[in-house]
Short mmCIF file of C-alpha atoms in Angstrom, two decimals:
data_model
loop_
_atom_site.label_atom_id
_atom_site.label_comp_id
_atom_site.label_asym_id
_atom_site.label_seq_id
_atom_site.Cartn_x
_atom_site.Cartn_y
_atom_site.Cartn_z
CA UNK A 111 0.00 0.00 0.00
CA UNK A 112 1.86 2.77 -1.51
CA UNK A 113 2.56 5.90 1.10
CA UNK A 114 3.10 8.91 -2.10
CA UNK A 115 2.02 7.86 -5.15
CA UNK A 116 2.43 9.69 -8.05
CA UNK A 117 0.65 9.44 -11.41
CA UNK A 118 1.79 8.72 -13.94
CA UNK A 119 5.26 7.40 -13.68
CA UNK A 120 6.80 8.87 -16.94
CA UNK A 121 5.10 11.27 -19.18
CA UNK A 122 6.60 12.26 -22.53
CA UNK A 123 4.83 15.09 -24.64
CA UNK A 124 5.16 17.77 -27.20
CA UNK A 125 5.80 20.83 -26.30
CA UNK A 126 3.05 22.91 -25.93
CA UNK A 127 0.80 20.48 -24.36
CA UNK A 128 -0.82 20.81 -20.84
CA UNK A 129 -0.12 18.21 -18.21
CA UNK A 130 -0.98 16.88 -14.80
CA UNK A 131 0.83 14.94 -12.78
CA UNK A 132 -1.52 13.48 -9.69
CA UNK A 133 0.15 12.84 -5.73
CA UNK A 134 -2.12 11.30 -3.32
CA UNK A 135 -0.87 10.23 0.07
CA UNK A 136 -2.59 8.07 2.96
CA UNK A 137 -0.54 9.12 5.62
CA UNK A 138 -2.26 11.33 7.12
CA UNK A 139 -0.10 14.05 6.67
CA UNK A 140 -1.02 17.83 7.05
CA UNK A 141 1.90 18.96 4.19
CA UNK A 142 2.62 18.10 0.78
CA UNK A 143 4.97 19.66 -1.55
CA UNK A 144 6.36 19.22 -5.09
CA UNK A 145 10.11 19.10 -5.43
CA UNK A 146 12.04 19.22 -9.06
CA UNK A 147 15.22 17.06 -9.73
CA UNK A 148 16.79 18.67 -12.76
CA UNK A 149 19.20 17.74 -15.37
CA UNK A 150 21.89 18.55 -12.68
CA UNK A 151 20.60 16.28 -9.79
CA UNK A 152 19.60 18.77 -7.57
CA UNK A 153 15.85 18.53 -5.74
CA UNK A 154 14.26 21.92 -6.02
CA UNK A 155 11.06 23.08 -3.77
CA UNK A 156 8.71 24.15 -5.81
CA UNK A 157 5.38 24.41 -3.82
CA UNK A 158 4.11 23.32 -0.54
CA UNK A 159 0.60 23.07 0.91
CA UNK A 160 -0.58 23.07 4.33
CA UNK A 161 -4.38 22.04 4.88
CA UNK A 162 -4.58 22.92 1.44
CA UNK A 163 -3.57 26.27 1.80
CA UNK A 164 -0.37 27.41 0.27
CA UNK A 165 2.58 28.25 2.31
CA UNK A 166 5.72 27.89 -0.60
CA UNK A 167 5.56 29.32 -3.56
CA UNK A 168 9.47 29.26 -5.32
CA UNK A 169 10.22 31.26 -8.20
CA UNK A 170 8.90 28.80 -10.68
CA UNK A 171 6.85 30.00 -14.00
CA UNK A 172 3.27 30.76 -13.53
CA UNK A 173 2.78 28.04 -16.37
CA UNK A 174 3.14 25.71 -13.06
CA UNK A 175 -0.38 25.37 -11.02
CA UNK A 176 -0.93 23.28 -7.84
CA UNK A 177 -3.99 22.40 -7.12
CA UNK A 178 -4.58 20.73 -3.24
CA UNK A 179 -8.60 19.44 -3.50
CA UNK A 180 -8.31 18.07 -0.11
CA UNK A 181 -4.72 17.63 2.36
CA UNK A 182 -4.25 13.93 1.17
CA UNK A 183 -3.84 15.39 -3.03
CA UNK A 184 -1.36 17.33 -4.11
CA UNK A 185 -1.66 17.80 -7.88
CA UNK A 186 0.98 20.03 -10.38
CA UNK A 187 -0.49 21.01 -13.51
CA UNK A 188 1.72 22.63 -16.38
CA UNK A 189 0.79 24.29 -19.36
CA UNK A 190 2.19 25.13 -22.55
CA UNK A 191 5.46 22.92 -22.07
CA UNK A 192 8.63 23.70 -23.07
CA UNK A 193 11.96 21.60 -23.62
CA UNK A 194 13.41 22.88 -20.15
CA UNK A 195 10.84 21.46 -18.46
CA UNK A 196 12.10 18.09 -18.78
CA UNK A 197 12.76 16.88 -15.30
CA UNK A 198 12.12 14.35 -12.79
CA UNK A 199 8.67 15.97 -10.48
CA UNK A 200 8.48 14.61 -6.89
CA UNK A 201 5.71 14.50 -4.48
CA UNK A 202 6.32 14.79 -0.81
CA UNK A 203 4.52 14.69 2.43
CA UNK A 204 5.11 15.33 6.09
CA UNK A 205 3.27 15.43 9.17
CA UNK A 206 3.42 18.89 9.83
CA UNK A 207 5.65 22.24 7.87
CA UNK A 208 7.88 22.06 11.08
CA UNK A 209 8.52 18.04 10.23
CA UNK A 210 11.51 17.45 7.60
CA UNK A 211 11.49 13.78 7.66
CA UNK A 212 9.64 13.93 4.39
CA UNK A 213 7.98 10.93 2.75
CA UNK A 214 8.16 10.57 -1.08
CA UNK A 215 6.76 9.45 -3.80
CA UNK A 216 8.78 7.73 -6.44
CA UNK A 217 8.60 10.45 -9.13
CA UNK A 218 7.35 11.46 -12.58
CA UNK A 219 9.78 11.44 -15.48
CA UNK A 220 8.79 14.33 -17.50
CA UNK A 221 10.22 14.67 -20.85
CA UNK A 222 9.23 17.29 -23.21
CA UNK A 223 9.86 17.02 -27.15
CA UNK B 9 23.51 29.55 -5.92
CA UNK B 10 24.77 26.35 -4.30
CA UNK B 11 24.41 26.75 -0.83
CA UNK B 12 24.41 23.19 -0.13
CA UNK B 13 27.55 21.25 -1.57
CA UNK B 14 28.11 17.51 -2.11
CA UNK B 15 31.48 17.78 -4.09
CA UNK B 16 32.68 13.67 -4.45
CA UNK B 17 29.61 12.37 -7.01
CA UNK B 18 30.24 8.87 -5.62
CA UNK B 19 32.35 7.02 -2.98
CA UNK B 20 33.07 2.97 -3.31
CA UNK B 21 33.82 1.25 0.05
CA UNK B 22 34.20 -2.38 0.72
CA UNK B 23 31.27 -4.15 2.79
CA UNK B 24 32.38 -4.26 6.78
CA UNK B 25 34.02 -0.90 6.37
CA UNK B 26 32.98 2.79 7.09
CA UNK B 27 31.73 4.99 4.30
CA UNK B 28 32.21 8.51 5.10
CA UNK B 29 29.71 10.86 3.29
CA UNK B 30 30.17 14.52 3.31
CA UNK B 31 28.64 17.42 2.74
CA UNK B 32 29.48 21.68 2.82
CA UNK B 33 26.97 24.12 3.01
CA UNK B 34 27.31 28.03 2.67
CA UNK B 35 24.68 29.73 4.50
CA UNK B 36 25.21 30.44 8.53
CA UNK B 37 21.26 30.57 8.78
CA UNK B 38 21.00 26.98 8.51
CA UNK B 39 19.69 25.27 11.75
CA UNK B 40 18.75 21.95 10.64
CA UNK B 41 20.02 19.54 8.50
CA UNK B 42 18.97 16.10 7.15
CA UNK B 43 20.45 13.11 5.18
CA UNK B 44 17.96 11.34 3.00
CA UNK B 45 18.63 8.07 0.77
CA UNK B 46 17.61 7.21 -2.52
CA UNK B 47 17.28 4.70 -5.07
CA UNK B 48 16.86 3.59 -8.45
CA UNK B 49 13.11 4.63 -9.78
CA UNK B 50 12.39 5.63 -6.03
CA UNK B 51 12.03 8.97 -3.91
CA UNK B 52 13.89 10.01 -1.50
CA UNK B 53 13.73 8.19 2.22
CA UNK B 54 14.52 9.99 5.23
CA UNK B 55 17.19 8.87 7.22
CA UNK B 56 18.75 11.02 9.88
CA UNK B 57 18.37 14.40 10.84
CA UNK B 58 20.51 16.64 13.42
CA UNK B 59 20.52 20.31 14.71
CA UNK B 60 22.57 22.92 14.60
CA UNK B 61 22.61 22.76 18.62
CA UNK B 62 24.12 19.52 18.43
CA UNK B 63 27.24 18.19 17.09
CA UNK B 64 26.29 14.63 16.89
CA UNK B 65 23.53 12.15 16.23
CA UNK B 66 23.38 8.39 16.28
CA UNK B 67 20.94 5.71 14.66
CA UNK B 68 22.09 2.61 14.64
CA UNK B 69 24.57 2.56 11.98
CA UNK B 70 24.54 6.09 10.98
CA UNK B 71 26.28 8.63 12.44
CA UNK B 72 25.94 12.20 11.71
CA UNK B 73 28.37 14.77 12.52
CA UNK B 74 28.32 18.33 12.73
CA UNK B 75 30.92 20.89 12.56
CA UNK B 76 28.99 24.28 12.60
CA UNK B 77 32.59 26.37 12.35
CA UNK B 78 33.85 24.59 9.84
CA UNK B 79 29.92 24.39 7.79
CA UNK B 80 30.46 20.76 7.71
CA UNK B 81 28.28 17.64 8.26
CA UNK B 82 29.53 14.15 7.30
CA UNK B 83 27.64 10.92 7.73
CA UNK B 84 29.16 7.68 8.57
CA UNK B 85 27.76 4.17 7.99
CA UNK B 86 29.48 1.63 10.07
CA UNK B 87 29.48 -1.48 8.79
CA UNK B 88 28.46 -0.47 5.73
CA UNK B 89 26.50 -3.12 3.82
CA UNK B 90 25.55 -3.39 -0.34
CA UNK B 91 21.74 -2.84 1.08
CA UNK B 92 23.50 0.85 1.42
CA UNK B 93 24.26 1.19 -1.83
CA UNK B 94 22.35 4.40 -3.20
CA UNK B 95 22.64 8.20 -3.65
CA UNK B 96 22.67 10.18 -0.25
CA UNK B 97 21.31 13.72 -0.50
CA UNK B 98 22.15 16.41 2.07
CA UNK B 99 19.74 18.74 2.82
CA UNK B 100 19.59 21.97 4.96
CA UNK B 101 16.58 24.12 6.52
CA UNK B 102 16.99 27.94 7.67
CA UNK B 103 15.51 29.13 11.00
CA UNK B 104 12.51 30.76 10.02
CA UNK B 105 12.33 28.71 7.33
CA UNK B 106 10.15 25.60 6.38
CA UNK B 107 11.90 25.37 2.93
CA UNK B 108 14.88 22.14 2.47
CA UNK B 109 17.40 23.04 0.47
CA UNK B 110 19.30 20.20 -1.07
CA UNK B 111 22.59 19.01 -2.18
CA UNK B 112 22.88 17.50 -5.54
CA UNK B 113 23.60 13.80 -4.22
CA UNK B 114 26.72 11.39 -3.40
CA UNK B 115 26.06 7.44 -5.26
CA UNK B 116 27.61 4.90 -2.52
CA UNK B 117 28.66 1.60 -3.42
CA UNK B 118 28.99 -0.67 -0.94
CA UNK B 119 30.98 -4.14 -2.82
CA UNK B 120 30.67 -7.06 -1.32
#
């Protein structure tokens, strides 16, 4: 019984297109957040919910929506895709902002065309 | 800006022995800092964590050191085993702060 799950694993499109990539998690958890691993390895915040309310919002382009329905979904939705996009998308979740120990999914493979 | 620097890609250590992992960061503000584990096709896992009021925490087999003077952490697995074979990610958080900034990851191979 998968923790984070993403959906869907890999995802290759045109560029252009609009996306979504789905998290769900059944821990429990009050927090979720979406992390990028680029080209270069690093893992990059990109947005984190609380209760569905929005406490990080990086520097990311506003072609990048999160949508939180409910605390257990975390969803990312990206329009009009571009090559640099290309990335590896995590999901994460944590009991609370102030808890670190994050849990996460095992990622989205994102490759633009 | 890479405030949080894992400079050796990989280190390969026989099984039984220590594996040392390091990692430098740049920013003074940093209070809290984490080690998480990862591998192939899966996220991230947590694995030890350790503030900046301390200068050591212990979990079985991993050890993590810090050296706030010297904005230093390390992480030692003693005896490491091939189940440790993975990238470690350090990561940092700034008081005030509920964002994790990470490092860029370390592959460990542990040879049996």
């Amino acid at each position: 019984d998968t923790a984070v799950s993403q959906t869907p694993k890999y995802l290759v499109t045109q560029m252009g297109n609009d996306k979504s990539i789905k998290c769900e998690q059944n821990l429990g958890h009050d927090t979720m957040y979406w992390y990028k691993q680029d080209s270069k390895k690093f893992l990059k915040i990109m947005f984190s919910y609380n209760n569905k309310e929005l406490i990080i919002n990086e520097t990311v382009p506003n072609r990048f929506s999160p949508k939180s329905p409910d605390k257990a979904h975390l969803n990312l939705h990206i329009n009009s895709l571009e090559l640099g996009d290309s990335a590896v998308y995590f999901c994460a979740s944590s009991h609370s902002a102030a808890d670190y120990g994050y849990t996460f999914g095992s990622g989205t493979r994102l490759t633009v065309v | 800006d890479q405030q949080v620097k894992q400079n050796s890609p990989s280190l390969s250590v026989q099984e039984g022995r220590i594996s040392i992992l390091n990692c430098d960061y740049t920013n003074s503000m940093f209070d809290y800092f984490l080690w998480y584990k990862k591998y192939p096709a899966e996220g991230p896992t947590f694995l030890i964590s350790i503030s900046s009021i301390k200068d050591k925490n212990e979990d079985g087999r991993f050890t993590v050191f810090l050296n706030k003077s010297a904005k230093h952490l390390s992480l030692h697995i003693v005896p490491s085993q091939p189940g440790d074979s993975a990238v470690y990610f350090c990561a940092a958080k700034q008081g005030g702060s509920e964002k994790l900034v990470f490092g860029k990851g370390m592959k460990l191979t542990v040879n049996p």
